mmCIF file of C-alpha atoms in Angstrom:
data_model
loop_
_atom_site.group_PDB
_atom_site.id
_atom_site.type_symbol
_atom_site.label_atom_id
_atom_site.label_comp_id
_atom_site.label_asym_id
_atom_site.label_seq_id
_atom_site.Cartn_x
_atom_site.Cartn_y
_atom_site.Cartn_z
ATOM 1 C CA MET H 1 148.054 135.728 113.768
ATOM 2 C CA ASN H 2 150.221 134.909 110.761
ATOM 3 C CA VAL H 3 149.305 131.560 109.256
ATOM 4 C CA ILE H 4 152.138 131.911 106.739
ATOM 5 C CA GLU H 5 155.381 133.809 107.055
ATOM 6 C CA ILE H 6 158.144 133.390 104.507
ATOM 7 C CA LYS H 7 161.431 135.258 104.535
ATOM 8 C CA ASN H 8 163.896 135.512 101.660
ATOM 9 C CA ILE H 9 162.579 132.425 99.860
ATOM 10 C CA THR H 10 164.637 131.525 96.817
ATOM 11 C CA LYS H 11 163.966 128.616 94.471
ATOM 12 C CA ILE H 12 166.554 127.687 91.888
ATOM 13 C CA TYR H 13 166.043 124.991 89.257
ATOM 14 C CA THR H 14 168.936 123.592 87.256
ATOM 15 C CA MET H 15 168.073 122.641 83.684
ATOM 16 C CA GLY H 16 171.172 121.226 82.056
ATOM 17 C CA ASP H 17 173.802 123.957 82.258
ATOM 18 C CA THR H 18 171.186 126.636 82.888
ATOM 19 C CA GLU H 19 170.199 127.879 86.321
ATOM 20 C CA VAL H 20 166.672 129.324 86.598
ATOM 21 C CA ARG H 21 165.662 131.439 89.596
ATOM 22 C CA ALA H 22 161.920 130.877 89.854
ATOM 23 C CA LEU H 23 161.818 132.858 93.121
ATOM 24 C CA ASN H 24 164.490 135.252 94.331
ATOM 25 C CA GLY H 25 164.376 136.479 97.935
ATOM 26 C CA VAL H 26 160.586 136.627 98.298
ATOM 27 C CA SER H 27 159.129 137.545 101.696
ATOM 28 C CA LEU H 28 155.466 137.746 102.719
ATOM 29 C CA LYS H 29 153.077 137.321 105.602
ATOM 30 C CA ILE H 30 149.516 136.041 105.333
ATOM 31 C CA GLU H 31 147.218 136.391 108.316
ATOM 32 C CA ALA H 32 144.444 134.018 109.347
ATOM 33 C CA GLY H 33 141.230 134.657 107.424
ATOM 34 C CA GLU H 34 142.795 136.598 104.562
ATOM 35 C CA PHE H 35 141.833 136.108 100.910
ATOM 36 C CA VAL H 36 145.076 136.621 98.963
ATOM 37 C CA ALA H 37 145.703 136.600 95.208
ATOM 38 C CA ILE H 38 149.209 135.972 93.919
ATOM 39 C CA MET H 39 149.383 137.694 90.555
ATOM 40 C CA GLY H 40 151.988 138.063 87.854
ATOM 41 C CA ALA H 41 152.889 137.320 84.273
ATOM 42 C CA SER H 42 153.244 133.792 82.959
ATOM 43 C CA GLY H 43 156.560 132.379 84.163
ATOM 44 C CA SER H 44 156.864 134.806 87.084
ATOM 45 C CA GLY H 45 156.900 132.048 89.754
ATOM 46 C CA LYS H 46 153.252 131.987 90.918
ATOM 47 C CA SER H 47 152.871 128.211 90.678
ATOM 48 C CA THR H 48 156.310 127.674 92.210
ATOM 49 C CA MET H 49 155.240 129.866 95.127
ATOM 50 C CA LEU H 50 152.030 127.852 95.592
ATOM 51 C CA GLN H 51 154.007 124.583 95.405
ATOM 52 C CA ILE H 52 156.268 125.827 98.212
ATOM 53 C CA LEU H 53 153.368 127.222 100.275
ATOM 54 C CA GLY H 54 151.612 123.857 99.834
ATOM 55 C CA LEU H 55 154.685 121.921 101.005
ATOM 56 C CA LEU H 56 154.870 120.148 97.643
ATOM 57 C CA ASP H 57 158.281 121.652 96.871
ATOM 58 C CA ALA H 58 161.074 122.953 99.088
ATOM 59 C CA PRO H 59 162.798 126.303 98.763
ATOM 60 C CA THR H 60 166.482 126.382 97.857
ATOM 61 C CA ALA H 61 167.016 128.985 100.580
ATOM 62 C CA GLY H 62 164.983 130.990 103.069
ATOM 63 C CA SER H 63 162.596 130.442 105.966
ATOM 64 C CA TYR H 64 158.974 129.243 105.838
ATOM 65 C CA LYS H 65 156.833 129.275 108.976
ATOM 66 C CA LEU H 66 153.371 127.717 108.768
ATOM 67 C CA LEU H 67 151.179 128.405 111.799
ATOM 68 C CA GLY H 68 154.287 129.595 113.622
ATOM 69 C CA LYS H 69 156.323 126.426 112.974
ATOM 70 C CA GLU H 70 159.367 126.317 110.688
ATOM 71 C CA VAL H 71 158.536 123.768 107.977
ATOM 72 C CA SER H 72 161.355 124.228 105.464
ATOM 73 C CA ASP H 73 163.470 121.552 107.192
ATOM 74 C CA LEU H 74 160.790 118.880 107.852
ATOM 75 C CA ASN H 75 161.139 115.381 106.358
ATOM 76 C CA GLU H 76 158.651 114.008 103.801
ATOM 77 C CA ASP H 77 156.495 112.158 106.350
ATOM 78 C CA ASP H 78 156.181 115.231 108.568
ATOM 79 C CA LEU H 79 155.398 117.420 105.543
ATOM 80 C CA ALA H 80 152.647 115.005 104.475
ATOM 81 C CA ALA H 81 151.145 115.073 107.981
ATOM 82 C CA VAL H 82 151.154 118.891 108.073
ATOM 83 C CA ARG H 83 149.603 119.042 104.570
ATOM 84 C CA GLY H 84 146.838 116.650 105.583
ATOM 85 C CA GLN H 85 146.012 118.542 108.780
ATOM 86 C CA THR H 86 146.326 122.117 107.541
ATOM 87 C CA LEU H 87 146.002 122.524 103.766
ATOM 88 C CA GLY H 88 143.394 121.962 101.073
ATOM 89 C CA PHE H 89 144.241 122.147 97.370
ATOM 90 C CA ILE H 90 142.123 123.221 94.395
ATOM 91 C CA PHE H 91 143.864 122.726 91.061
ATOM 92 C CA GLN H 92 143.216 124.314 87.667
ATOM 93 C CA MET H 93 142.983 120.885 86.018
ATOM 94 C CA PHE H 94 140.720 119.489 88.801
ATOM 95 C CA ASN H 95 142.954 116.370 89.302
ATOM 96 C CA LEU H 96 140.004 113.996 89.621
ATOM 97 C CA LEU H 97 140.405 110.233 89.161
ATOM 98 C CA ALA H 98 138.666 109.081 85.972
ATOM 99 C CA ARG H 99 136.873 105.972 87.271
ATOM 100 C CA THR H 100 135.960 107.342 90.684
ATOM 101 C CA SER H 101 132.581 108.747 91.726
ATOM 102 C CA SER H 102 132.179 112.233 93.148
ATOM 103 C CA LEU H 103 131.535 110.793 96.611
ATOM 104 C CA GLU H 104 134.672 108.649 96.430
ATOM 105 C CA GLN H 105 136.747 111.627 95.183
ATOM 106 C CA VAL H 106 135.750 113.686 98.219
ATOM 107 C CA SER H 107 136.343 110.725 100.551
ATOM 108 C CA LEU H 108 139.917 110.118 99.323
ATOM 109 C CA PRO H 109 141.691 112.630 101.616
ATOM 110 C CA LEU H 110 140.137 110.905 104.616
ATOM 111 C CA LEU H 111 142.072 107.705 103.803
ATOM 112 C CA TYR H 112 145.336 109.516 104.575
ATOM 113 C CA SER H 113 144.217 111.602 107.530
ATOM 114 C CA ASP H 114 144.373 111.185 111.265
ATOM 115 C CA PRO H 115 141.293 109.148 112.224
ATOM 116 C CA ASN H 116 141.037 111.125 115.481
ATOM 117 C CA ALA H 117 140.881 114.502 113.717
ATOM 118 C CA SER H 118 137.586 116.126 112.770
ATOM 119 C CA HIS H 119 136.545 115.791 109.137
ATOM 120 C CA GLY H 120 133.844 117.039 106.842
ATOM 121 C CA ASP H 121 131.170 114.590 105.746
ATOM 122 C CA PRO H 122 131.799 113.932 102.000
ATOM 123 C CA LYS H 123 128.093 113.678 101.185
ATOM 124 C CA LYS H 124 127.291 116.934 102.999
ATOM 125 C CA LEU H 125 130.236 118.685 101.335
ATOM 126 C CA LEU H 126 128.928 117.677 97.893
ATOM 127 C CA GLN H 127 125.462 118.879 98.867
ATOM 128 C CA MET H 128 126.992 122.183 100.006
ATOM 129 C CA VAL H 129 128.537 122.752 96.545
ATOM 130 C CA GLY H 130 125.256 121.863 94.821
ATOM 131 C CA LEU H 131 126.107 118.303 93.770
ATOM 132 C CA GLY H 132 123.940 116.281 96.148
ATOM 133 C CA ASP H 133 122.288 114.676 93.107
ATOM 134 C CA ARG H 134 125.639 113.771 91.472
ATOM 135 C CA LEU H 135 127.211 111.606 94.197
ATOM 136 C CA ASP H 136 127.661 108.574 91.939
ATOM 137 C CA HIS H 137 128.740 110.474 88.818
ATOM 138 C CA LYS H 138 132.256 110.078 87.456
ATOM 139 C CA PRO H 139 134.208 113.064 86.066
ATOM 140 C CA ASN H 140 133.241 112.315 82.439
ATOM 141 C CA GLU H 141 129.591 112.630 83.491
ATOM 142 C CA LEU H 142 130.084 116.138 84.922
ATOM 143 C CA SER H 143 130.601 119.570 83.368
ATOM 144 C CA GLY H 144 133.837 121.476 84.008
ATOM 145 C CA GLY H 145 132.164 123.617 86.655
ATOM 146 C CA GLN H 146 130.755 120.526 88.377
ATOM 147 C CA GLN H 147 134.179 118.867 88.322
ATOM 148 C CA GLN H 148 135.704 121.937 89.964
ATOM 149 C CA ARG H 149 132.972 121.867 92.634
ATOM 150 C CA VAL H 150 133.889 118.227 93.361
ATOM 151 C CA ALA H 151 137.501 119.413 93.719
ATOM 152 C CA ILE H 152 136.381 122.139 96.141
ATOM 153 C CA ALA H 153 134.422 119.631 98.237
ATOM 154 C CA ARG H 154 137.499 117.347 98.247
ATOM 155 C CA ALA H 155 139.694 120.271 99.376
ATOM 156 C CA LEU H 156 137.361 120.803 102.356
ATOM 157 C CA ALA H 157 137.237 117.144 103.476
ATOM 158 C CA ASN H 158 139.971 117.533 106.120
ATOM 159 C CA GLN H 159 138.587 120.877 107.316
ATOM 160 C CA PRO H 160 141.764 122.772 106.377
ATOM 161 C CA LYS H 161 142.792 126.121 107.801
ATOM 162 C CA ILE H 162 144.216 127.188 104.414
ATOM 163 C CA ILE H 163 143.037 126.569 100.836
ATOM 164 C CA LEU H 164 145.580 126.891 98.034
ATOM 165 C CA ALA H 165 143.852 127.422 94.693
ATOM 166 C CA ASP H 166 146.062 127.410 91.579
ATOM 167 C CA GLU H 167 144.056 129.211 88.871
ATOM 168 C CA PRO H 168 140.825 127.484 89.944
ATOM 169 C CA THR H 169 138.783 129.176 87.200
ATOM 170 C CA GLY H 170 141.362 128.914 84.412
ATOM 171 C CA ASN H 171 139.539 126.138 82.525
ATOM 172 C CA LEU H 172 135.977 127.290 83.124
ATOM 173 C CA ASP H 173 133.400 129.412 81.306
ATOM 174 C CA SER H 174 132.461 132.763 82.825
ATOM 175 C CA LYS H 175 129.301 131.491 84.597
ATOM 176 C CA SER H 176 131.147 128.570 86.200
ATOM 177 C CA SER H 177 134.032 130.900 87.097
ATOM 178 C CA GLU H 178 131.630 133.212 88.945
ATOM 179 C CA GLU H 179 130.194 130.234 90.871
ATOM 180 C CA ILE H 180 133.672 129.056 91.892
ATOM 181 C CA ILE H 181 134.689 132.560 93.040
ATOM 182 C CA GLU H 182 131.455 132.686 95.056
ATOM 183 C CA PHE H 183 132.297 129.343 96.731
ATOM 184 C CA LEU H 184 135.800 130.591 97.550
ATOM 185 C CA GLY H 185 134.273 133.726 99.089
ATOM 186 C CA LYS H 186 131.927 131.623 101.249
ATOM 187 C CA MET H 187 134.850 129.472 102.419
ATOM 188 C CA ASN H 188 136.760 132.627 103.329
ATOM 189 C CA GLU H 189 133.756 134.030 105.226
ATOM 190 C CA SER H 190 133.722 130.816 107.273
ATOM 191 C CA GLY H 191 137.279 131.595 108.431
ATOM 192 C CA ILE H 192 139.392 129.655 105.949
ATOM 193 C CA THR H 193 142.424 131.492 104.594
ATOM 194 C CA ILE H 194 142.337 131.442 100.776
ATOM 195 C CA ILE H 195 145.446 131.831 98.626
#
């Protein structure tokens, strides 16, 4: 089953008098359980593609079906609901709140989710990524690799079907990068589609 199917996606940004085509007629299909890498040179549209796949930006033209449902014409509230039920995000810059403990960081997505939906236990998720002894630590008390593991646990809180990871090892040393790739592989083995 295709979890993602996009056809002829175009994204045009207007910057003053200049029109920039970040994406131009891109089509792709991603099946459930795949581990997909979007690769290209700097400025080639990779982050724009992830923003569109993550429902954080809308295409200028084209069709986007997520789990068989057209999502390119949904309103903001419906997009937020689909994001919360379907997608998990891991960012290059971690996007952790400075004065918030690891446990609170992982609990945050649950504040915005359907209370009747199944969720991961934040404490267990942190234990799974090797941070069971860092529950009360704030980001400035964690290494870069530990911060990224908090971000991974947070991405799993709503038990997403798809994880979108935008250069998740870009700010890490080689040892931490290997650990993060290993975690992504384990998530994929459990059935989560990784992009």
